[in-house]
Amino acid sequence: MLYKQLQEGKMLRSKLILNIINHELAYLLCAIIELIQSASLLHDDVIDESELRRGKPSLNAEFGNKNAIMLGDILYSRAFYELSKFHPLIAQNLSLSVSKLSIGELEDVFLEQKFNTNENEYLQMIEHKSADLIATSAQCAFLLKDCIRLDSKNPHNAQLDSATCNKAAIYYEYGLYLGMAFQIIDDILDITQDTQTLGKPTMRDFSGGKTTLPYIYLYHELQRDEQIWLQSLFKKDITHADKAKLHSLLLEKSLDKTKQKAQDYAKIAKQHAITLNNPKLESLIDSMIQRDF
Ligand code: FPP
Ligand code: MG
């Protein structure tokens, strides 16, 4: 009953996997990663005290924190039960990625304690919280493809060599840069899109205590008195006038630089897609950059 309340997301990780391998086992890998993703969002909505997810009341808002956490645990443990059927290297990589995801969430909670002005700390946090699972999805998709090529009857026992691992590392790098661009585009959309398109309130990141990249760049563009004004809004009930001023300052002074940063990551991801000779991975970058939700 609770499970039916979950809303379908963008499925970026599944699209990525299916652009690398088309096999029935790939669908199981997609299901595992979507279960992990859903579990992490259930827990994240409890941590962030979010009331909306994908346009509907979040599960914690409707059924309470306890039910949201336990449903997350059920999804997560089922994902690991299914993952144990895959090659040990796939299972190990994905398990490590979930640890990074959890470390990233801890770093996010830590950064939310104050108005963070440090770009590198922010980039490291989103690498752990967001980009690593996207990178690992690409890496594991390729490992699975090679396991099937080497031993189609028993892919979980395939003997993988260093050439496979080296190529898998390029898929990982591709996914990492794609993931960084993806998260930064998310940060921009939080500011530029309306509540209906986003499925959550506009500028919810900042009001929830997240000083994302556009806010960090804006801070460094402002004179000292305006920096103090910006910091004074952190985690406060922001007035309509302050919100309007903040919105126009972001548009004027920081969104172009933020977009450029996302494009820089996307460009590196594209170079990896070219090395991998996979045009589908190239167009996935374009659709991800141009999306509006
Ligand atoms: C969304 O961030 C949150 C994540 C991408 C990761 C959350 C990870 C955890 C809670 C650890 C999960 C651990 C297990 C074991 C499953 P956000 O709040 O910036 O994005 P949002 O606006 O979509 O909420
Ligand atoms: Mg959240």
Coordinates of N, CA, C and O and ligand atoms in Angstrom, one line a residue, residues 44-45 48 50 53 210, ligand 2:
D44 N 15.9 10.9 2.6 CA 16.2 12.3 2.5 C 15.0 13.2 2.8 O 15.2 14.3 3.4
D45 N 13.8 12.8 2.4 CA 12.7 13.7 2.7 C 12.4 13.7 4.2 O 11.9 14.8 4.7
D48 N 15.3 16.1 5.4 CA 15.0 17.5 5.0 C 13.6 18.0 5.4 O 13.3 19.2 5.1
S50 N 10.9 17.4 4.1 CA 10.2 17.9 2.9 C 8.7 17.4 2.9 O 8.4 16.3 3.4
R53 N 7.0 15.8 -2.8 CA 8.0 15.1 -3.7 C 7.3 14.8 -5.0 O 6.2 14.3 -5.0
K210 N 19.9 24.9 2.2 CA 21.0 24.4 1.2 C 21.5 25.6 0.5 O 20.8 26.2 -0.3
Ligands
MG2 MG 15.9 16.7 -0.1

